[in-house]
Amino acid sequence: MFKTVIKNIKFPELDNKIMKFWDENEIFLKTDQERQGCPEFVFYDGPPGTNGVPHIGHMLQSALKDLWPRFKTMRGYHVIRKAGWDTHGLPIELTAEKELKLASKRDIQSYGEEKYIDYCRSTVFRYKETWEKAIRRIGRFLDMDNPYMTLTNDYIQSDWYLLKLAWKKKLKPDQTEAQINGKSPRFLYKDYRILPYCARCGTSLSNFEVAEGYKDVTDLTLTAKFPVAGEANLFFAAWTTTAWTLLSNVALAVGPDIDYVAVQLKEDTSGGKAGQKIILAKERLESYQKQLSEYEIVWTKKGRDLQGMKYYPLWDWQEDKYAHRVLADEYVTTEDGTGIVHLALYGEDDFRLIRQGGFPLVQNVDEDGYCKDSAGQFAGRYFKDENLDIDILKDLHSRDLLLGKEKHEHSYPFCYRCNAALMYFARPGWFIRTASYRDEMLKANSHINWQPGHIKEGRFGNWLENTIDWNVTRERYWGSPLPLWTCDDPECQGELCVGSLDELRRSAIEDVDKILFNQKIGEIDLHKPLIDRVHIPCPECGKPMTRENFVLDSWFNAGLMFIGQWGYPSTPGSREIFDKQYPADFICEAIDQTRGWFYTLLATSTLFGMENGLPEDQWSCYKNVICTELVLDNEGLKMSKSKGNVIDPSILFDELGADATRWSFYTSNPWNVKRFSLDQARESVRDMLLPIWNAYSFFITYVHVDKWTPSAEETPSDHPLDRWIIGELTRLNRDVTSSLEKYDVAPAAWACTKFLDQLTNWYIRRSRRRFWKSEDDQDKQNAYATLYRALKDFSLLLAPFMPIISEEIYQNLVRSIDKSAPESVHLAKWPQPVLNEIDEELASRMDIARKIVRAGRDLRQKHSVKVRQPLEDIKVVIPNGAVTNVDGLRELILDELNVKDLCILSGDDELIQLKAKPNFRTLGPKYGKNVNHTAGIIRSLNENQIRQLENNFAIDVEDIQLAPEDIIIDRAAPEDVAVSEVEGVTVALNLKLSDDLIDEGRSRELVHLIQNMRKDADLNVADRIRLSYHTDGELDRAIQSQLDWIKSETLATEVKKVERSQNADLISQKIDGFDVYISIEKVETS
RNA sequence: GGGCCUAUAGCUCAGCUGGUUAGAGCGCACGCCUGAUAAGCGUGAGGUCAGAAGUUCAAAUCUUCUUAGGCCCA
């Protein structure tokens, strides 16, 4: 027997109940166990960092990430849903630095590397429980007991495995990169890159940190004169805002297409002596007017013609036979300075050009910000020492190498921690040659299904096209260690990349297990600082090698979770599970991951795939991906603490519950920016949850009255409502299934909303009488069986979306009467749509019936005739081409509109005016420019002509032949008749009231009053009553004429007309202005 | 500065390959219903489709530009 249903449902309480049920019965575990041996559906969960709290955007993520695993489990797949946590990376170190009040790497050194790293480790899981709670609260099934964590030894060894793969792989000799720098052809190689760097803190900064610290400052800028080699009195003029970088100048850059002039000074000026010739961009002449004064242009040349010219360095100690030449590059502009740029190894573009041009890598200011001994008279000076600029300036001036100086205001980055001026410094790092397998990554991308589609060729494709080699290391402390050892002898090139702990054991000089044993955590620990104490004999010279002091980019770390989560390949058993769990069918993250996780997964898995001989379509470790957008507040602003517009997810759960919160994310495309508000989320309760609950509760109420139970061999009903709703259910099943298979959630949700409307506002509404009528006939059985199936299947289809309410309904509708059924809706089979249950013809007839009803209601409203007042007849005109047969649906319409008769009129009734409208779709191609002339003719066609066309005859009008398909016939109602039209369906209601109709209407009013009294008396729907009333005259006549009907409607066993004095319980009411006195009394059944 | 996305009713969003009068839900107004009832239903008002130009017989839809917002990267 079905359990009774709480009318006053509180969804957050239902959440508790169902989640408790899941826990106690280990439903999640069973989704794993019961699908063992089934085909795998592979889902990868991206690892969030847990030193921050989850926000509403993560709820969107969770809602989506939970949907497909549930769906696929029901579809018969085995789905592993392993949680993951990102436990490395800069955010953790920044938190630690802040809390320990450490401002620099030097501070960290003096605090103690080991203590610092211990502290980092201790903060990693600070909000892990908060995360776990939020994930559970939204009803997500996720294995958080066995998560993958990037800090484990198994995971780190996966890092090592992949790095070793890259290290072993070499460029082919014909690949150009090998020629450029003559460096290691390995796919893992050491190089430099320019990073924002604080010399005082000894730390490079992330872009984000740099952005924190820009300030407007006034600096002394100067324009130096570089003497052209072999030409007396000819100089290049180059401008700089950082005089100290001149100490490391190695080249000058010009724009290839920029016009440069050599101007000869006519007199001595502050910038030079008469006769000297200065080279600068023509466009910049004007701004040097003061220094140049009177001059003459000697020649004009394009920048590219200056390329290769040699010049003398500003100081003797800078001499280097490979340096001090001019090169041309597009990046040079004439926006400021002289249009000639001095290059030193303290800028990103500089670095690129210096490298491309094969210039020496000179840095005369060291990483502490002091001039090196090689910097002549400036050795030992601090780079931002104010006098340094002035001394350089004076020195140049004294040797007539200064064209000009001025104060210049610009914005310059400062260290956000210590306020010192930053410099851009070349830092070492280890790189993976991603650029050399760009084409392979593009091929891999071609096999990925992106939602939304434009990401594939757009944002992500563009990013791949522009891939440069990937710096996978950071000069930090807390992270996966780079497993690369290089020879202590600087002359020796020996290096070794270690691919696993076992390999390290075999290779190391020391006893690895002893050195790496971390007392505090009681196990081997591969992190710094222990790993730094391991040495390996050099394969080249046999001397000891020391580990390169880097940790891995945490993006690299996270990017190889496809092997890392199993600890592949070093963990026993990982190969077997990896083979089954690669590649992922589905991942889902926010759009910022195109440069993050989406990219790093692809970059690592493509390398992995190529090296392991996987086919091209498996180079990407994910096949389908949904990119979600941001969740904003209802003003379209980013939620942030400072604006105070953050919606705490727990508020949603406490007020609305998990299902409603989830649903509010499913109803719009997740790849569009979502404006989110609590009010909007509340709509999910009102629009979906309550109507579902009401429908379910309605069913249970009547099932209890009739003690109905489903039987195994239901004969299919031929009632049109039943056949129709089953067809719509099947259609829903088909549409939801295909949408979800395409990873397109919103249309699936919309289809559910539409079905719910059809179920509640039409099927149940129109079937109510079938449930409450007293005969227990086949029709009633059919109604029960149909509604039962609709609710049951609907709950199955909703299960991936709203796991709670669907579980509750399933438990009652299925499990409470069939203990052999799957224990949970989430272990049940997804219903298979039987497509021949969709009767398209019936569906379109039903559609017309609903339109007729709408038009009829419209008329009643316009003429203020209540639905309780029966009317004689309704006339309906249905457009040509539509189904004219409403047989079987006639009763529905009559009942809904409370009319006695319905007649379908042929199209030529006087009710209707025929109008022809041009069908541009066919006319356009036929008439082209003359389409408007033809359209005019069509609009002025008379009814006869239209009828001819309607009857499929072509006609000629004004020499133009019109075909039937050229017009669209519009049946409009003339303004002055009581007629209404809804989407082509026109109806007329007969509003004339006969005495009989009036009597009927009044007795319906009486029934209405009695029903209200039943409700007020708290009677059960099946309780019988005795009815007493008093009235006279017209109203009494009406009651007498409908007595039997009134009795059956109100379940009155007897009706007594009484005098007012006879019964004190009589309650005074009014019907149509007549007084009536009524009392009811419940009949006690024995 | 570059790439990508977005702009449609008061709000949140649909609108496919150009083609009838641009749709839905919410909100609002009015009304209905009441044997799902601290629910339910209907009708109505409300739009120069961000702006401009172009292609076309025809543009919310295609092209270009502009404006505003967003994300990512420099």
Coordinates of C-alpha atoms in Angstrom, one line a residue, chain A residues 584-958:
Chain A
A584 CA 37.0 10.7 -19.9
D585 CA 33.6 10.9 -21.5
F586 CA 32.7 14.1 -19.7
I587 CA 34.3 17.0 -17.8
C588 CA 32.8 20.3 -16.8
E589 CA 34.5 23.4 -15.5
A590 CA 34.3 27.1 -15.8
I591 CA 35.4 28.9 -18.9
D592 CA 38.6 30.3 -17.4
Q593 CA 40.0 26.8 -17.6
T594 CA 40.6 27.1 -21.3
R595 CA 44.0 28.4 -20.3
G596 CA 44.0 26.3 -17.2
W597 CA 42.8 22.8 -16.7
F598 CA 41.3 22.2 -20.1
Y599 CA 44.6 23.2 -21.6
T600 CA 46.9 21.4 -19.2
L601 CA 44.9 18.2 -19.5
L602 CA 45.2 18.3 -23.3
A603 CA 48.9 19.3 -23.3
T604 CA 49.8 16.4 -21.0
S605 CA 47.5 13.8 -22.4
T606 CA 48.5 14.5 -26.0
L607 CA 52.2 14.0 -25.0
F608 CA 51.1 10.9 -23.1
G609 CA 49.0 9.6 -26.0
M610 CA 51.7 10.1 -28.6
E611 CA 54.4 8.4 -26.6
N612 CA 52.2 5.5 -25.7
G613 CA 51.0 4.9 -29.3
L614 CA 47.4 5.8 -28.6
P615 CA 45.2 6.6 -31.7
E616 CA 44.8 10.3 -32.5
D617 CA 41.2 10.4 -31.2
Q618 CA 42.5 9.4 -27.7
W619 CA 45.2 12.0 -27.4
S620 CA 42.7 14.2 -25.7
C621 CA 41.9 12.7 -22.3
Y622 CA 38.3 14.1 -22.5
K623 CA 35.7 13.7 -25.2
N624 CA 32.9 16.0 -24.1
V625 CA 33.3 19.2 -22.1
I626 CA 30.9 21.8 -20.8
C627 CA 32.4 25.2 -20.2
T628 CA 30.3 27.1 -17.7
E629 CA 30.2 30.9 -17.4
L630 CA 30.2 33.0 -14.2
V631 CA 27.3 33.3 -11.9
L632 CA 26.7 37.0 -11.2
D633 CA 24.3 38.8 -8.9
N634 CA 20.9 40.0 -10.2
E635 CA 22.5 43.3 -11.3
G636 CA 24.9 41.5 -13.5
L637 CA 27.8 42.2 -11.1
K638 CA 30.4 39.8 -10.0
M639 CA 29.7 38.6 -6.5
S640 CA 32.3 39.9 -4.1
K641 CA 32.7 40.3 -0.4
S642 CA 33.4 44.0 -0.8
K643 CA 30.1 44.6 -2.7
G644 CA 28.2 42.6 -0.1
N645 CA 26.3 40.8 -2.9
V646 CA 27.5 37.3 -2.2
I647 CA 24.8 34.7 -1.9
D648 CA 25.9 32.1 0.6
P649 CA 24.9 28.7 -0.9
S650 CA 23.8 27.5 2.5
I651 CA 20.9 30.0 2.5
L652 CA 19.6 28.4 -0.7
F653 CA 19.8 24.9 0.8
D654 CA 18.2 26.0 4.1
E655 CA 15.3 27.8 2.5
L656 CA 14.7 26.0 -0.8
G657 CA 16.5 22.7 -0.6
A658 CA 18.9 20.9 -2.9
D659 CA 16.5 20.1 -5.8
A660 CA 15.3 23.7 -6.3
T661 CA 18.8 25.0 -6.1
R662 CA 19.9 22.5 -8.7
W663 CA 16.9 23.2 -10.9
S664 CA 17.6 26.9 -11.0
F665 CA 20.9 26.1 -12.7
Y666 CA 19.5 23.7 -15.2
T667 CA 16.9 26.0 -16.8
S668 CA 19.3 28.3 -18.6
N669 CA 22.3 27.5 -20.7
P670 CA 25.2 27.2 -18.3
W671 CA 27.6 28.7 -20.8
N672 CA 25.8 32.0 -20.7
V673 CA 26.5 34.4 -17.9
K674 CA 23.9 33.7 -15.2
R675 CA 22.3 36.4 -13.2
F676 CA 21.4 34.8 -10.0
S677 CA 19.0 35.9 -7.2
L678 CA 17.3 34.2 -4.4
D679 CA 13.9 35.3 -5.8
Q680 CA 14.7 33.5 -9.0
A681 CA 15.7 30.4 -7.2
R682 CA 12.4 30.5 -5.4
E683 CA 10.6 30.2 -8.7
S684 CA 12.0 26.7 -9.0
V685 CA 10.0 25.7 -6.0
R686 CA 6.9 27.3 -7.2
D687 CA 7.2 26.2 -10.8
M688 CA 8.5 22.7 -10.5
L689 CA 8.6 21.2 -7.1
L690 CA 5.2 22.2 -5.7
P691 CA 3.3 21.3 -8.9
I692 CA 5.1 17.9 -9.0
W693 CA 4.3 17.4 -5.3
N694 CA 0.7 18.4 -5.8
A695 CA 0.2 16.0 -8.7
Y696 CA 1.8 13.2 -6.7
S697 CA -0.2 14.1 -3.6
F698 CA -3.4 14.2 -5.7
F699 CA -2.7 10.7 -7.0
I700 CA -2.0 9.3 -3.6
T701 CA -5.2 10.9 -2.1
Y702 CA -7.5 9.1 -4.6
V703 CA -5.5 5.9 -4.6
H704 CA -6.2 5.7 -0.9
V705 CA -9.9 6.3 -1.4
D706 CA -10.2 3.6 -4.0
K707 CA -7.5 1.3 -2.6
W708 CA -6.1 1.0 -6.1
T709 CA -2.8 -0.8 -6.7
P710 CA -1.0 -1.3 -10.0
S711 CA -1.4 -4.7 -11.6
A712 CA 1.1 -6.4 -13.8
E713 CA -1.0 -6.8 -16.8
E714 CA -2.6 -3.5 -17.6
T715 CA -4.5 -3.3 -20.8
P716 CA -3.6 -0.2 -22.6
S717 CA -6.3 2.5 -22.2
D718 CA -8.0 3.9 -25.3
H719 CA -9.2 7.0 -23.5
P720 CA -7.8 9.9 -25.6
L721 CA -6.5 11.7 -22.5
D722 CA -4.7 8.6 -21.4
R723 CA -3.2 7.9 -24.8
W724 CA -2.3 11.6 -25.2
I725 CA -0.4 11.9 -21.9
I726 CA 1.4 8.6 -22.4
G727 CA 2.4 10.0 -25.8
E728 CA 3.6 13.2 -24.2
L729 CA 5.5 11.2 -21.6
T730 CA 7.2 9.2 -24.3
R731 CA 8.0 12.4 -26.2
L732 CA 9.5 13.8 -23.0
N733 CA 11.5 10.7 -22.5
R734 CA 12.9 10.8 -26.1
D735 CA 13.7 14.5 -25.9
V736 CA 15.3 14.5 -22.4
T737 CA 17.4 11.5 -23.4
S738 CA 18.6 13.0 -26.6
S739 CA 19.4 16.4 -25.0
L740 CA 21.4 14.9 -22.3
E741 CA 23.3 12.7 -24.7
K742 CA 24.3 15.9 -26.4
Y743 CA 25.3 17.5 -23.1
D744 CA 22.6 20.1 -23.6
V745 CA 20.9 20.5 -20.3
A746 CA 18.6 23.5 -20.7
P747 CA 16.3 22.1 -23.5
A748 CA 15.9 18.9 -21.4
A749 CA 14.8 21.0 -18.4
W750 CA 12.4 23.0 -20.6
A751 CA 10.9 19.8 -21.9
C752 CA 10.3 18.7 -18.3
T753 CA 8.6 22.0 -17.5
K754 CA 6.3 21.6 -20.5
F755 CA 5.3 18.1 -19.6
L756 CA 4.5 19.1 -16.0
D757 CA 2.1 21.7 -17.4
Q758 CA 0.5 19.1 -19.6
L759 CA 0.2 16.7 -16.8
T760 CA -1.2 19.0 -14.2
N761 CA -3.1 21.7 -16.1
W762 CA -4.7 19.4 -18.6
Y763 CA -4.4 15.7 -17.9
I764 CA -5.1 15.8 -14.2
R765 CA -7.4 18.7 -14.4
R766 CA -9.5 17.0 -17.1
S767 CA -9.4 13.6 -15.5
R768 CA -10.4 14.6 -12.0
R769 CA -14.0 13.4 -12.5
R770 CA -12.7 10.1 -13.6
F771 CA -11.0 9.6 -10.3
W772 CA -13.7 10.8 -8.0
K773 CA -16.7 9.2 -9.7
S774 CA -18.3 6.5 -7.6
E775 CA -18.3 3.6 -10.1
D776 CA -15.1 1.7 -10.0
D777 CA -15.1 0.9 -13.7
Q778 CA -12.5 0.2 -16.3
D779 CA -12.2 3.9 -17.1
K780 CA -11.2 4.7 -13.5
Q781 CA -8.7 1.8 -13.6
N782 CA -7.3 3.3 -16.8
A783 CA -7.0 6.7 -15.3
Y784 CA -5.2 5.3 -12.2
A785 CA -2.9 3.2 -14.3
T786 CA -2.1 6.1 -16.6
L787 CA -1.4 8.7 -13.9
Y788 CA 0.6 6.1 -12.0
R789 CA 2.8 5.4 -15.0
A790 CA 3.2 9.1 -15.8
L791 CA 4.3 10.0 -12.3
K792 CA 6.5 7.0 -12.0
D793 CA 8.3 7.6 -15.3
F794 CA 8.5 11.3 -14.7
S795 CA 10.2 10.7 -11.4
L796 CA 12.7 8.5 -13.2
L797 CA 13.4 11.1 -15.8
L798 CA 13.7 13.8 -13.2
A799 CA 16.1 11.7 -11.0
P800 CA 19.4 13.1 -12.5
F801 CA 18.1 16.6 -12.1
M802 CA 16.2 16.5 -8.8
P803 CA 17.5 13.5 -7.0
I804 CA 15.6 14.1 -3.8
I805 CA 12.0 14.5 -4.8
S806 CA 12.3 11.9 -7.4
E807 CA 13.7 9.5 -4.8
E808 CA 10.8 10.2 -2.5
I809 CA 8.2 9.7 -5.2
Y810 CA 9.9 6.5 -6.4
Q811 CA 10.1 5.1 -3.0
N812 CA 6.4 5.4 -2.5
L813 CA 5.2 4.7 -6.0
V814 CA 7.5 1.8 -6.7
R815 CA 9.3 0.5 -3.6
S816 CA 6.4 0.6 -1.2
I817 CA 4.5 -2.0 -3.3
D818 CA 7.4 -3.9 -4.9
K819 CA 10.3 -4.8 -2.7
S820 CA 12.0 -6.5 -5.6
A821 CA 12.3 -3.2 -7.5
P822 CA 15.7 -1.4 -7.4
E823 CA 16.3 0.0 -4.0
S824 CA 16.7 3.5 -5.2
V825 CA 15.6 5.6 -8.1
H826 CA 19.3 6.1 -8.8
L827 CA 19.8 2.4 -9.2
A828 CA 16.7 2.1 -11.4
K829 CA 16.8 1.7 -15.2
W830 CA 16.2 4.8 -17.3
P831 CA 12.9 4.2 -19.1
Q832 CA 13.2 3.2 -22.8
P833 CA 10.9 5.3 -24.9
V834 CA 8.5 3.3 -27.0
L835 CA 8.2 5.7 -29.9
N836 CA 5.0 4.3 -31.3
E837 CA 3.2 5.4 -28.2
I838 CA 3.4 8.9 -29.6
D839 CA 0.3 9.6 -31.6
E840 CA 1.1 12.8 -33.5
E841 CA -2.4 13.1 -34.9
L842 CA -3.9 12.8 -31.4
A843 CA -1.4 15.3 -30.1
S844 CA -2.3 17.9 -32.7
R845 CA -6.0 17.3 -32.0
M846 CA -5.4 17.8 -28.3
D847 CA -3.5 21.0 -29.1
I848 CA -6.6 22.3 -31.0
A849 CA -8.8 21.3 -28.2
R850 CA -6.7 23.3 -25.8
K851 CA -6.8 26.3 -28.1
I852 CA -10.6 26.0 -28.3
V853 CA -10.7 26.1 -24.5
R854 CA -8.5 29.1 -24.4
A855 CA -10.6 31.0 -26.9
G856 CA -13.8 30.0 -25.0
R857 CA -12.4 31.2 -21.7
D858 CA -11.5 34.4 -23.4
L859 CA -15.1 34.9 -24.5
R860 CA -16.6 34.1 -21.1
Q861 CA -14.3 36.6 -19.6
K862 CA -15.0 39.3 -22.1
H863 CA -18.7 38.9 -21.6
S864 CA -18.5 38.3 -17.9
V865 CA -20.1 34.9 -17.9
K866 CA -18.8 32.7 -15.2
V867 CA -17.8 29.2 -16.0
R868 CA -20.3 27.9 -13.5
Q869 CA -23.1 29.2 -15.8
P870 CA -23.7 26.5 -18.4
L871 CA -24.2 27.7 -22.0
E872 CA -26.0 26.1 -24.9
D873 CA -23.4 25.7 -27.6
I874 CA -20.0 26.7 -28.9
K875 CA -19.2 27.0 -32.6
V876 CA -15.7 26.3 -33.7
V877 CA -13.9 27.0 -37.0
I878 CA -10.6 25.2 -37.4
P879 CA -8.1 26.4 -40.0
N880 CA -7.8 24.5 -43.2
G881 CA -5.1 21.8 -43.2
A882 CA -5.5 21.3 -39.5
V883 CA -7.2 18.3 -38.2
T884 CA -10.9 19.0 -38.1
N885 CA -11.8 16.0 -36.1
V886 CA -12.1 16.6 -32.4
D887 CA -14.0 13.4 -31.9
G888 CA -13.3 12.0 -28.5
L889 CA -12.1 15.3 -27.3
R890 CA -15.6 16.9 -27.6
E891 CA -16.4 15.9 -24.0
L892 CA -13.3 17.5 -22.7
I893 CA -14.0 20.8 -24.2
L894 CA -17.7 20.8 -23.3
D895 CA -16.8 20.0 -19.7
E896 CA -14.0 22.4 -19.4
L897 CA -16.0 25.3 -20.9
N898 CA -19.3 24.2 -19.4
V899 CA -21.3 24.2 -22.6
K900 CA -23.9 21.7 -23.9
D901 CA -22.9 21.3 -27.4
L902 CA -20.1 21.9 -29.8
C903 CA -20.3 22.2 -33.5
I904 CA -17.5 22.4 -36.0
L905 CA -18.3 24.8 -38.7
S906 CA -17.0 24.6 -42.2
G907 CA -14.7 27.4 -43.3
D908 CA -17.4 29.4 -45.1
D909 CA -19.6 30.2 -42.2
E910 CA -20.6 33.8 -41.8
L911 CA -18.7 33.7 -38.5
I912 CA -15.5 34.1 -40.3
Q913 CA -13.9 36.5 -42.6
L914 CA -11.3 34.9 -44.9
K915 CA -8.2 37.0 -45.6
A916 CA -5.3 36.0 -47.7
K917 CA -1.8 36.8 -46.7
P918 CA 1.2 36.4 -48.9
N919 CA 3.5 33.5 -48.3
F920 CA 6.8 35.1 -48.8
R921 CA 8.6 31.8 -48.5
T922 CA 7.3 30.7 -51.8
L923 CA 6.7 34.1 -53.4
G924 CA 10.2 35.4 -52.7
P925 CA 12.0 33.0 -55.0
K926 CA 9.3 33.3 -57.7
Y927 CA 8.9 37.0 -58.0
G928 CA 12.1 38.5 -56.5
K929 CA 11.9 42.3 -56.7
N930 CA 8.2 42.2 -57.7
V931 CA 7.2 40.3 -54.6
N932 CA 5.6 43.4 -53.1
H933 CA 3.3 43.9 -56.1
T934 CA 2.2 40.3 -55.9
A935 CA 1.8 40.6 -52.2
G936 CA -0.5 43.5 -52.7
I937 CA -2.7 41.6 -55.1
I938 CA -2.9 38.7 -52.6
R939 CA -4.0 41.0 -49.8
S940 CA -6.8 42.3 -51.8
L941 CA -8.2 38.9 -53.0
N942 CA -11.9 38.5 -52.3
E943 CA -13.4 35.5 -50.5
N944 CA -14.3 33.7 -53.7
Q945 CA -10.8 33.8 -55.0
I946 CA -9.4 32.7 -51.7
R947 CA -11.8 29.8 -51.6
Q948 CA -10.6 28.7 -55.1
L949 CA -7.1 28.7 -53.9
E950 CA -8.0 26.9 -50.7
N951 CA -9.6 24.2 -52.8
N952 CA -6.3 23.8 -54.6
F953 CA -7.1 25.7 -57.8
A954 CA -4.5 28.1 -59.2
I955 CA -6.0 31.5 -60.3
D956 CA -4.9 34.4 -62.5
V957 CA -5.2 37.9 -61.2
E958 CA -3.9 40.8 -63.2

